[in-house]
PDB file of C-alpha atoms and ligand atoms in Angstrom:
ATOM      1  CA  UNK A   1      63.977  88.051  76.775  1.00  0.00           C
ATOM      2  CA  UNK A   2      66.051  88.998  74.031  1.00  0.00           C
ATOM      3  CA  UNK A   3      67.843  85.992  72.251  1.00  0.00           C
ATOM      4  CA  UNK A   4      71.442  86.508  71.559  1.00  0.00           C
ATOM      5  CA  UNK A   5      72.367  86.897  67.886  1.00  0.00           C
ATOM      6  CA  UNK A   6      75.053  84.620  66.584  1.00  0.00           C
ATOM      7  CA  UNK A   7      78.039  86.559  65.051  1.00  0.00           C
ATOM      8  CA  UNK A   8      79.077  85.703  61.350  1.00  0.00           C
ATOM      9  CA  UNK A   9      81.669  83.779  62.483  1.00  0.00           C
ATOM     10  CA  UNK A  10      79.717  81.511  64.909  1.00  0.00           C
ATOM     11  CA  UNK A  11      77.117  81.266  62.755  1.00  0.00           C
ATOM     12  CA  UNK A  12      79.345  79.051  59.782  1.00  0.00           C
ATOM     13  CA  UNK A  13      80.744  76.946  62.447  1.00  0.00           C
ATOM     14  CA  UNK A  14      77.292  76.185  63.984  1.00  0.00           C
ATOM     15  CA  UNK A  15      75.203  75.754  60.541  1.00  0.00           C
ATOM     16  CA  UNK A  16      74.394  72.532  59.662  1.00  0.00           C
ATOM     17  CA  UNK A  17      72.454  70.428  57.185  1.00  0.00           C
ATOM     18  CA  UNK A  18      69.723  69.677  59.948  1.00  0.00           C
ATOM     19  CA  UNK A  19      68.267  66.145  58.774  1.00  0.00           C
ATOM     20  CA  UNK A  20      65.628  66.231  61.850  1.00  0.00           C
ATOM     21  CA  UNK A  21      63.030  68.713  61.859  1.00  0.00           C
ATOM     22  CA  UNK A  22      60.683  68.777  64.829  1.00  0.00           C
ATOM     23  CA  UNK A  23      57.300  68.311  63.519  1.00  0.00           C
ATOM     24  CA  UNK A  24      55.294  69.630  66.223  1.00  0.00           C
ATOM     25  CA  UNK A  25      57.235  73.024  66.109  1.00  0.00           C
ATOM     26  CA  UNK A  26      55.493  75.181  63.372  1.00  0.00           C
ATOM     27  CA  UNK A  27      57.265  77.945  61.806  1.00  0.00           C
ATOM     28  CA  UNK A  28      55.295  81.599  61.963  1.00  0.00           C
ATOM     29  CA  UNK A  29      54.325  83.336  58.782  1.00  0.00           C
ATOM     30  CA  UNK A  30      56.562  86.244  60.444  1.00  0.00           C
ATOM     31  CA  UNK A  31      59.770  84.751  60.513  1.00  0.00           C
ATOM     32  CA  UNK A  32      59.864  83.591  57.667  1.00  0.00           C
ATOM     33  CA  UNK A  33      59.291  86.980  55.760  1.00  0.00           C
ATOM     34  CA  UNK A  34      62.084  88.290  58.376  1.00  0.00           C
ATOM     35  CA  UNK A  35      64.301  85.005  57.014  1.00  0.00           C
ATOM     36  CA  UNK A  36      63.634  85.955  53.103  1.00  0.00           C
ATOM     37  CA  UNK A  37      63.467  89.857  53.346  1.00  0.00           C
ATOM     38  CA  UNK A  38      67.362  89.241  54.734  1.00  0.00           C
ATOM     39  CA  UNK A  39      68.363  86.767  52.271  1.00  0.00           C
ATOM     40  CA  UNK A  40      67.450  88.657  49.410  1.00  0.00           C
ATOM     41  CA  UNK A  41      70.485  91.343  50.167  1.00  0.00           C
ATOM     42  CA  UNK A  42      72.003  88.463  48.365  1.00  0.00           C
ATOM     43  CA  UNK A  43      74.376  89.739  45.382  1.00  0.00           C
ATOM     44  CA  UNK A  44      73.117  88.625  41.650  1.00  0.00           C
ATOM     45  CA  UNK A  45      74.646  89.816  38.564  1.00  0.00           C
ATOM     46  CA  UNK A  46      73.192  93.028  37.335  1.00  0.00           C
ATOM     47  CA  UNK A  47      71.367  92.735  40.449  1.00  0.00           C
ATOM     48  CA  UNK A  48      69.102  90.910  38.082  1.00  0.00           C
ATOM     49  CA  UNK A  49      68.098  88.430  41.002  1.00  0.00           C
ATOM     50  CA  UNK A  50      66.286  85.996  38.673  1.00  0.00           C
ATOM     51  CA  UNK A  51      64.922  83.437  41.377  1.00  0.00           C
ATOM     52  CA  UNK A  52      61.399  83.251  43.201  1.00  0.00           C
ATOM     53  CA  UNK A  53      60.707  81.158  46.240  1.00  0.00           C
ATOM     54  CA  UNK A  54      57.827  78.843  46.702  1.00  0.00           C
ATOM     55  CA  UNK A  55      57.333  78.521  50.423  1.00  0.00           C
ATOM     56  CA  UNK A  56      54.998  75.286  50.467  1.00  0.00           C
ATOM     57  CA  UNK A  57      53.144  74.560  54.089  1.00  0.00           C
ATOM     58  CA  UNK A  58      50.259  72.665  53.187  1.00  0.00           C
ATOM     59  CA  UNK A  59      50.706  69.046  54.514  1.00  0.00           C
ATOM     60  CA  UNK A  60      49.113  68.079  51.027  1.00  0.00           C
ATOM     61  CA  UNK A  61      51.651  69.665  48.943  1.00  0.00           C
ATOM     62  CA  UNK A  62      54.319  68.600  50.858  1.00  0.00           C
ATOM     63  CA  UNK A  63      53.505  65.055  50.788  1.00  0.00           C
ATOM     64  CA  UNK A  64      53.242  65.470  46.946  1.00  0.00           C
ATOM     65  CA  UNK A  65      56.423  66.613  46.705  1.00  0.00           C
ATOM     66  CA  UNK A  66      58.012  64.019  49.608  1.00  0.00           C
ATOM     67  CA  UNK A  67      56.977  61.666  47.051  1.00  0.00           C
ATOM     68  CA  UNK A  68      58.896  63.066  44.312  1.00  0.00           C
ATOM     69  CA  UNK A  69      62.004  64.024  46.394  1.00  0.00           C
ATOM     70  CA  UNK A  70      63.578  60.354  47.095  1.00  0.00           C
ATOM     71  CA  UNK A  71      60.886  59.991  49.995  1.00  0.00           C
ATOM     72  CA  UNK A  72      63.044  62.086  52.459  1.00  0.00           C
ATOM     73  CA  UNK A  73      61.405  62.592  55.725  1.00  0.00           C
ATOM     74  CA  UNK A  74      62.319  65.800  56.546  1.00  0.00           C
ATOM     75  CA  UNK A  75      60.313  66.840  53.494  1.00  0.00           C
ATOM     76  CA  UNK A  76      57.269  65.975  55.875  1.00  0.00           C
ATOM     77  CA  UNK A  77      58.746  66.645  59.134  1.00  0.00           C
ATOM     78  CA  UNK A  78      59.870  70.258  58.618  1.00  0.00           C
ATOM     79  CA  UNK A  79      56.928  73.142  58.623  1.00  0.00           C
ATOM     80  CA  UNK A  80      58.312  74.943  55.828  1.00  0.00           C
ATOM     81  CA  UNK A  81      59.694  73.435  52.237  1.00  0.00           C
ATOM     82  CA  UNK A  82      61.053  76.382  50.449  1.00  0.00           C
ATOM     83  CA  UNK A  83      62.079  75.584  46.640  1.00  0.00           C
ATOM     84  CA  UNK A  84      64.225  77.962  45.214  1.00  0.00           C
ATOM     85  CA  UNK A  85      63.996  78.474  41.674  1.00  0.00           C
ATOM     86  CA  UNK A  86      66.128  80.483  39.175  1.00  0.00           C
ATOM     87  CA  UNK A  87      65.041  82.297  35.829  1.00  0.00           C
ATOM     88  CA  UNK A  88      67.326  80.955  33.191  1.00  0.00           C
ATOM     89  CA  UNK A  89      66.328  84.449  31.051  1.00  0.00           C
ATOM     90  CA  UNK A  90      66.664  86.774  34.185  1.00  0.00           C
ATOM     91  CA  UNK A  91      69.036  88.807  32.203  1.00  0.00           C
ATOM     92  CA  UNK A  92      66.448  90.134  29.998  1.00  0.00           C
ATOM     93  CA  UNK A  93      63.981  92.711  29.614  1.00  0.00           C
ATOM     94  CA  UNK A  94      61.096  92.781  30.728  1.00  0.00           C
ATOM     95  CA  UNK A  95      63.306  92.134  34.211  1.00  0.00           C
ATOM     96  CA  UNK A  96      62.716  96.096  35.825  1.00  0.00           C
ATOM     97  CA  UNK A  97      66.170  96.271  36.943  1.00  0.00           C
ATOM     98  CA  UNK A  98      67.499  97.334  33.800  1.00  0.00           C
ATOM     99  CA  UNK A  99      64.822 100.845  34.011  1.00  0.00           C
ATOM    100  CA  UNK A 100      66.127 101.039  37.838  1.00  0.00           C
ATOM    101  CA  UNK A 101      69.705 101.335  36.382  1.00  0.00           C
ATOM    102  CA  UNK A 102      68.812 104.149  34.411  1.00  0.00           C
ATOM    103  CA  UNK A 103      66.220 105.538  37.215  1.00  0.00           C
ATOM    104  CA  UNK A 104      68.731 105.872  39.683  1.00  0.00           C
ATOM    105  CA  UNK A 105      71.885 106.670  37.250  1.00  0.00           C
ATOM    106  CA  UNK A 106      73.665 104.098  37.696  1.00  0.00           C
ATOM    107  CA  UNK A 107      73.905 103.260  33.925  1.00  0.00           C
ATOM    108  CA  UNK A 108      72.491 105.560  31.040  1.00  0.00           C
ATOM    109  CA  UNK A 109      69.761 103.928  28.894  1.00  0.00           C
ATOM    110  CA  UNK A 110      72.738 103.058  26.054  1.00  0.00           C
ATOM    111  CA  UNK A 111      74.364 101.316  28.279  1.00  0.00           C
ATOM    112  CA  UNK A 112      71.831  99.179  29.209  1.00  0.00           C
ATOM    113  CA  UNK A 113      70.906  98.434  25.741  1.00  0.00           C
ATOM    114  CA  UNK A 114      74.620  96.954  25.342  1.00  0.00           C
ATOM    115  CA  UNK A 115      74.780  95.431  28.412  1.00  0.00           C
ATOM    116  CA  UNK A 116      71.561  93.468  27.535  1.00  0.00           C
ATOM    117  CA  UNK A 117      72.690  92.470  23.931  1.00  0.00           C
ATOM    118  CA  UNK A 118      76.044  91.286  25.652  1.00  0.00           C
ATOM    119  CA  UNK A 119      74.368  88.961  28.008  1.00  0.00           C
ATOM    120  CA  UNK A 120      72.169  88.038  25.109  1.00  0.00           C
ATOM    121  CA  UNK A 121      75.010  87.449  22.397  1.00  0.00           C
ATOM    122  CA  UNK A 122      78.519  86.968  24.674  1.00  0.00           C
ATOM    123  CA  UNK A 123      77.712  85.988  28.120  1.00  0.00           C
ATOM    124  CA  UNK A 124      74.670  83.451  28.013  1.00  0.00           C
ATOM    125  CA  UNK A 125      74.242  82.738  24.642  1.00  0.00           C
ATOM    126  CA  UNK A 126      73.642  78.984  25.141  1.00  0.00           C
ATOM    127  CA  UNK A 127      71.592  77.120  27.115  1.00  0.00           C
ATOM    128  CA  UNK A 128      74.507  75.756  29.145  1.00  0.00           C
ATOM    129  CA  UNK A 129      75.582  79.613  29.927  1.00  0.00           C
ATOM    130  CA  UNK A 130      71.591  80.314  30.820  1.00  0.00           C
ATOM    131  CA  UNK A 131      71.628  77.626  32.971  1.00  0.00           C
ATOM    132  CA  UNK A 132      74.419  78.284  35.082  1.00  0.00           C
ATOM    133  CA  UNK A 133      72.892  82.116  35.658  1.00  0.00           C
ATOM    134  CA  UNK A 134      70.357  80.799  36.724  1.00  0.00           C
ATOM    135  CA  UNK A 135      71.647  78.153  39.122  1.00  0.00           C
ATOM    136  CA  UNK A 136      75.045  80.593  40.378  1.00  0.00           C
ATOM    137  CA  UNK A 137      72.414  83.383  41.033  1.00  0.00           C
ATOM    138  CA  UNK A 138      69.561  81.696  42.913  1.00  0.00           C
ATOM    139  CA  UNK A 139      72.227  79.220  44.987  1.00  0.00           C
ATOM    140  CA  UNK A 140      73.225  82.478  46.406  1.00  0.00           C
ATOM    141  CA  UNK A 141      70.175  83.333  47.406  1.00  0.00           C
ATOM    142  CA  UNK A 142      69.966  80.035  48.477  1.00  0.00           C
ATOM    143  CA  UNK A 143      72.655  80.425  50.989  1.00  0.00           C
ATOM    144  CA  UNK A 144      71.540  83.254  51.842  1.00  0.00           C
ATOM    145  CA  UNK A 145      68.310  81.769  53.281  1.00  0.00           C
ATOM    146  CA  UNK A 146      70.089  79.538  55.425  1.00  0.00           C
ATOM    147  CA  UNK A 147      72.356  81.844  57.232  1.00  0.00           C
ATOM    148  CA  UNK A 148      69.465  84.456  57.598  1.00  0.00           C
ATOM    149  CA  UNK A 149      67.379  81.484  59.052  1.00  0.00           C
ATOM    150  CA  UNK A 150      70.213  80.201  61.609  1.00  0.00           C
ATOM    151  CA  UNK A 151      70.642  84.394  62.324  1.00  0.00           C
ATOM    152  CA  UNK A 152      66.712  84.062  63.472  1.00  0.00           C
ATOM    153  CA  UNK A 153      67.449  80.463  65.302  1.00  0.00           C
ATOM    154  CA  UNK A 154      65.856  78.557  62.450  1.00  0.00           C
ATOM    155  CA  UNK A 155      66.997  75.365  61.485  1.00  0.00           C
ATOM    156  CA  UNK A 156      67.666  74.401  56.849  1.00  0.00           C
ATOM    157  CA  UNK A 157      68.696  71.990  55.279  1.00  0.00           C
ATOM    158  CA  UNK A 158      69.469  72.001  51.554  1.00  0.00           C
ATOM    159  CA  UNK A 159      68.353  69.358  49.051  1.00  0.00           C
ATOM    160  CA  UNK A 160      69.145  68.527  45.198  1.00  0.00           C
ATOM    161  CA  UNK A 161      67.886  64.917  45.408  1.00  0.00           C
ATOM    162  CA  UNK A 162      64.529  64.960  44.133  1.00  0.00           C
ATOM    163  CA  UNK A 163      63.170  64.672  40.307  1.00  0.00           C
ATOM    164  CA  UNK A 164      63.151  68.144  38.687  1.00  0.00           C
ATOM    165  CA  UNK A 165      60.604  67.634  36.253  1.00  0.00           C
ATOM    166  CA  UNK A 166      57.761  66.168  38.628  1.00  0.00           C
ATOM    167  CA  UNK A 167      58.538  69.249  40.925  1.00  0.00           C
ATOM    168  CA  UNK A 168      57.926  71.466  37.761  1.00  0.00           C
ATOM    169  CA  UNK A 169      54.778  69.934  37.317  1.00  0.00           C
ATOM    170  CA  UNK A 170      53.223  69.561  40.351  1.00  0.00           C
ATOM    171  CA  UNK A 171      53.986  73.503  41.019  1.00  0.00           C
ATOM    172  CA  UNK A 172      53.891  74.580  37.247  1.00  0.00           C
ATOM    173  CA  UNK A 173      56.428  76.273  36.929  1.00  0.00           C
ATOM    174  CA  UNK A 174      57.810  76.833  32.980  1.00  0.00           C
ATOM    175  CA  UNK A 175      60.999  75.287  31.037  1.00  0.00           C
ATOM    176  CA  UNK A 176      62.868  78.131  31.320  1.00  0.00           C
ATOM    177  CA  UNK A 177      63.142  78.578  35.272  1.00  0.00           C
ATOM    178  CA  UNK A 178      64.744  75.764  37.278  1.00  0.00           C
ATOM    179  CA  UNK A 179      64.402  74.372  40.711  1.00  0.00           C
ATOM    180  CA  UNK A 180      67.861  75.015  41.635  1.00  0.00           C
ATOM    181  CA  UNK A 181      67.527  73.344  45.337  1.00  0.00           C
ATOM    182  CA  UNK A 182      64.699  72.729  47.906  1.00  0.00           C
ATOM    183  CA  UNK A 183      65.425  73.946  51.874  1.00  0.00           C
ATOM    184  CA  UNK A 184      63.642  72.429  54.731  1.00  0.00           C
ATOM    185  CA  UNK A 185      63.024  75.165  57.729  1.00  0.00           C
ATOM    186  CA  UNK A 186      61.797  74.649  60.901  1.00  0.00           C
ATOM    187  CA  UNK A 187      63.363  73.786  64.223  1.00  0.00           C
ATOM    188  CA  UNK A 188      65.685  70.591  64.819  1.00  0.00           C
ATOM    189  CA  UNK A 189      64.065  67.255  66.618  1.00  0.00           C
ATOM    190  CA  UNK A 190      66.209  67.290  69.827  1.00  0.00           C
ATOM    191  CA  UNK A 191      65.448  63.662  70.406  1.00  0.00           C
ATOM    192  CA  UNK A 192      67.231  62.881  67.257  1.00  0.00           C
ATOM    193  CA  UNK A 193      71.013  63.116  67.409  1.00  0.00           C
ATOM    194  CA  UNK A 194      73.047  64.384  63.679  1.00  0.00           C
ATOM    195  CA  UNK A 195      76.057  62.880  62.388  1.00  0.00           C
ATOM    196  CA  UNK A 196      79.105  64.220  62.648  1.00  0.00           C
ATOM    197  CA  UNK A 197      80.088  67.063  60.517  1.00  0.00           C
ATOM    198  CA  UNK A 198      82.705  66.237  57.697  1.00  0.00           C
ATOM    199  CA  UNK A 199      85.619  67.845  57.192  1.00  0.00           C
ATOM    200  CA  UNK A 200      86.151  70.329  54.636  1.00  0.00           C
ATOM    201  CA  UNK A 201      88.614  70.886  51.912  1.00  0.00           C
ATOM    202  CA  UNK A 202      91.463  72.480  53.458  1.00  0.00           C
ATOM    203  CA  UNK A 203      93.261  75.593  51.970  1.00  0.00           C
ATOM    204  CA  UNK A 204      96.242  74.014  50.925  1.00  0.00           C
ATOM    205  CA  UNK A 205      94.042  71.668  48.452  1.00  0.00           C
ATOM    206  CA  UNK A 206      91.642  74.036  47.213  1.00  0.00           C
ATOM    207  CA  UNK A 207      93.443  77.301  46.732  1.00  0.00           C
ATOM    208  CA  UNK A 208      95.963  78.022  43.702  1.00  0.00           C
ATOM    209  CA  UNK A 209      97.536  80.767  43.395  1.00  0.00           C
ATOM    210  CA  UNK A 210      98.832  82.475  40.505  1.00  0.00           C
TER     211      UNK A 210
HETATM  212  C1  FMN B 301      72.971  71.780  46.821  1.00  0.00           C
HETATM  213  C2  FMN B 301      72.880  70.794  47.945  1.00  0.00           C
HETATM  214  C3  FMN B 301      72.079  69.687  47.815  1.00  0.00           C
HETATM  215  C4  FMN B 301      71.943  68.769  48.856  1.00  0.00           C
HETATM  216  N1  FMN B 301      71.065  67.744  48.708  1.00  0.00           N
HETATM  217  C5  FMN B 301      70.813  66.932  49.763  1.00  0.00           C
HETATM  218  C6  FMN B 301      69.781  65.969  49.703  1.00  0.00           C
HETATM  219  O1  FMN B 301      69.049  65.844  48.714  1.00  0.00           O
HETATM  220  N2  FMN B 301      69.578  65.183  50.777  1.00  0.00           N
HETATM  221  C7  FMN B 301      70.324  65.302  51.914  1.00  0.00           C
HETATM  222  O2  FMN B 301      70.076  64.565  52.866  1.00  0.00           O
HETATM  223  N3  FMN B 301      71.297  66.226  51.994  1.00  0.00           N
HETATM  224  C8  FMN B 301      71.549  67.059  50.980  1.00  0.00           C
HETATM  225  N4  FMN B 301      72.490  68.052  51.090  1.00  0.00           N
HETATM  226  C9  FMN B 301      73.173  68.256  52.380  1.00  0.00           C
HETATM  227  C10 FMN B 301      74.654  67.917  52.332  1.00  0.00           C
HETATM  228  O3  FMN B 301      74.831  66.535  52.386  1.00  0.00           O
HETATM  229  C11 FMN B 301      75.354  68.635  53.504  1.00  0.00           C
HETATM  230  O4  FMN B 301      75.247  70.023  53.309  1.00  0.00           O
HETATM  231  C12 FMN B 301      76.823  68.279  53.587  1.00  0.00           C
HETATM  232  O5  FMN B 301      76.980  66.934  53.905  1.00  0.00           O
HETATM  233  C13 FMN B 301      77.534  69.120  54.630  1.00  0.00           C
HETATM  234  O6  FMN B 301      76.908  69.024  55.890  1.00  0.00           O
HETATM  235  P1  FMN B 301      76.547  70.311  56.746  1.00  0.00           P
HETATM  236  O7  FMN B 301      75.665  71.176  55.872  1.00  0.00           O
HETATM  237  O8  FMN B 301      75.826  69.799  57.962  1.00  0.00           O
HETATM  238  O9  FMN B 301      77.819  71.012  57.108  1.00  0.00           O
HETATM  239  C14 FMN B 301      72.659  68.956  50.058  1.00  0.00           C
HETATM  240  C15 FMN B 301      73.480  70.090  50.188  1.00  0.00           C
HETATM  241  C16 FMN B 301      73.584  70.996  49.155  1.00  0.00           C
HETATM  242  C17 FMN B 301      74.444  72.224  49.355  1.00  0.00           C
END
């Protein structure tokens, strides 16, 4: 049988921050390439997409970093713990989408020369500026994930509460790339009922228009 797709519009309303993952329900190898290799269509600037994904199954690791994420259970109870990092000097060569510019024609070699000593010396020239490249660029892809995953009838949820630093070193990873978020995939717990959603913002108190 073929499952119906959710249009775009469903799909936002129906999203949520699943808190209950079903343990029992694994998540294949498959899908999950299908989830990323649709989430990274995600825009970045300069296309530079300066993020990498650590998909992390192993009960071990998982536990390890349960321990280091304020003990949440879903860390556990979900099949798949993705966390999504961003490269704080993405912008730079030796990133290959700067030769791809030129490859293609879509910039000559000059002006990719500039364009990487103005990212250097005018748009991220402090740590600050690096950061927040890092952390706009790989949220995106971020979101991406979980809309691709509820396209494929996967269940995320998105989490900031855990303790950067341990996370760095129990997966390596160096002090210029951050872990911008973790996402829990897998399927939800039906015997386990989620809280209401909260509203949103409306229009009228977020939009200003000039
Ligand atoms: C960047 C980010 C970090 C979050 N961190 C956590 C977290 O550590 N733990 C948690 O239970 N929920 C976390 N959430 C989930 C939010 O609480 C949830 O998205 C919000 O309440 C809206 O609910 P909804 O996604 O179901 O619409 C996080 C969400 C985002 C976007």
């Amino acid at each position: 049988m073929v499952e119906k797709k959710l249009d775009f519009k469903e799909l936002a309303e129906t999203r949520r921050s699943v808190n209950f993952f079903d343990p029992t329900k694994p998540l294949s190898d498959e899908l999950l390439k299908d989830i990323i290799d649709l989430a990274v269509l995600a825009p970045s600037a300069f296309n530079a997409q300066p993020w990498q994904v650590l998909a992390v199954k192993s009960k071990e690791k998982r536990q390890e970093v349960h321990d280091k994420a304020c003990n949440q259970p879903k860390v556990l109870d979900a099949p798949v713990l993705l966390a999504i990092l961003g490269d704080t000097t993405g912008f730079k060569r030796p990133n290959p989408i700067w030769d791809e510019k030129v490859r293609l024609g879509n910039a000559s070699a000059a002006d990719v020369e500039n364009i990487v000593n103005f990212s250097e010396n005018v748009l991220f020239p402090t740590e600050l500026r690096q950061v927040a490249f890092a952390a706009s660029n790989s949220s995106l892809l971020a979101m991406s994930i979980m809309y691709a995953a509820k396209y494929y009838g996967v269940e995320a949820h998105p989490m900031i509460g855990f303790d950067e630093s341990k996370i760095k070193e129990i997966f390596n990873i160096p002090d210029h790339v951050i872990v911008t978020m973790l996402i829990c995939l897998g399927y939800f717990d039906e015997t386990k009922t989620l809280r209401p959603r909260e509203t949103r913002f409306t229009y009228e108190k977020i939009v200003k228009s000039f």
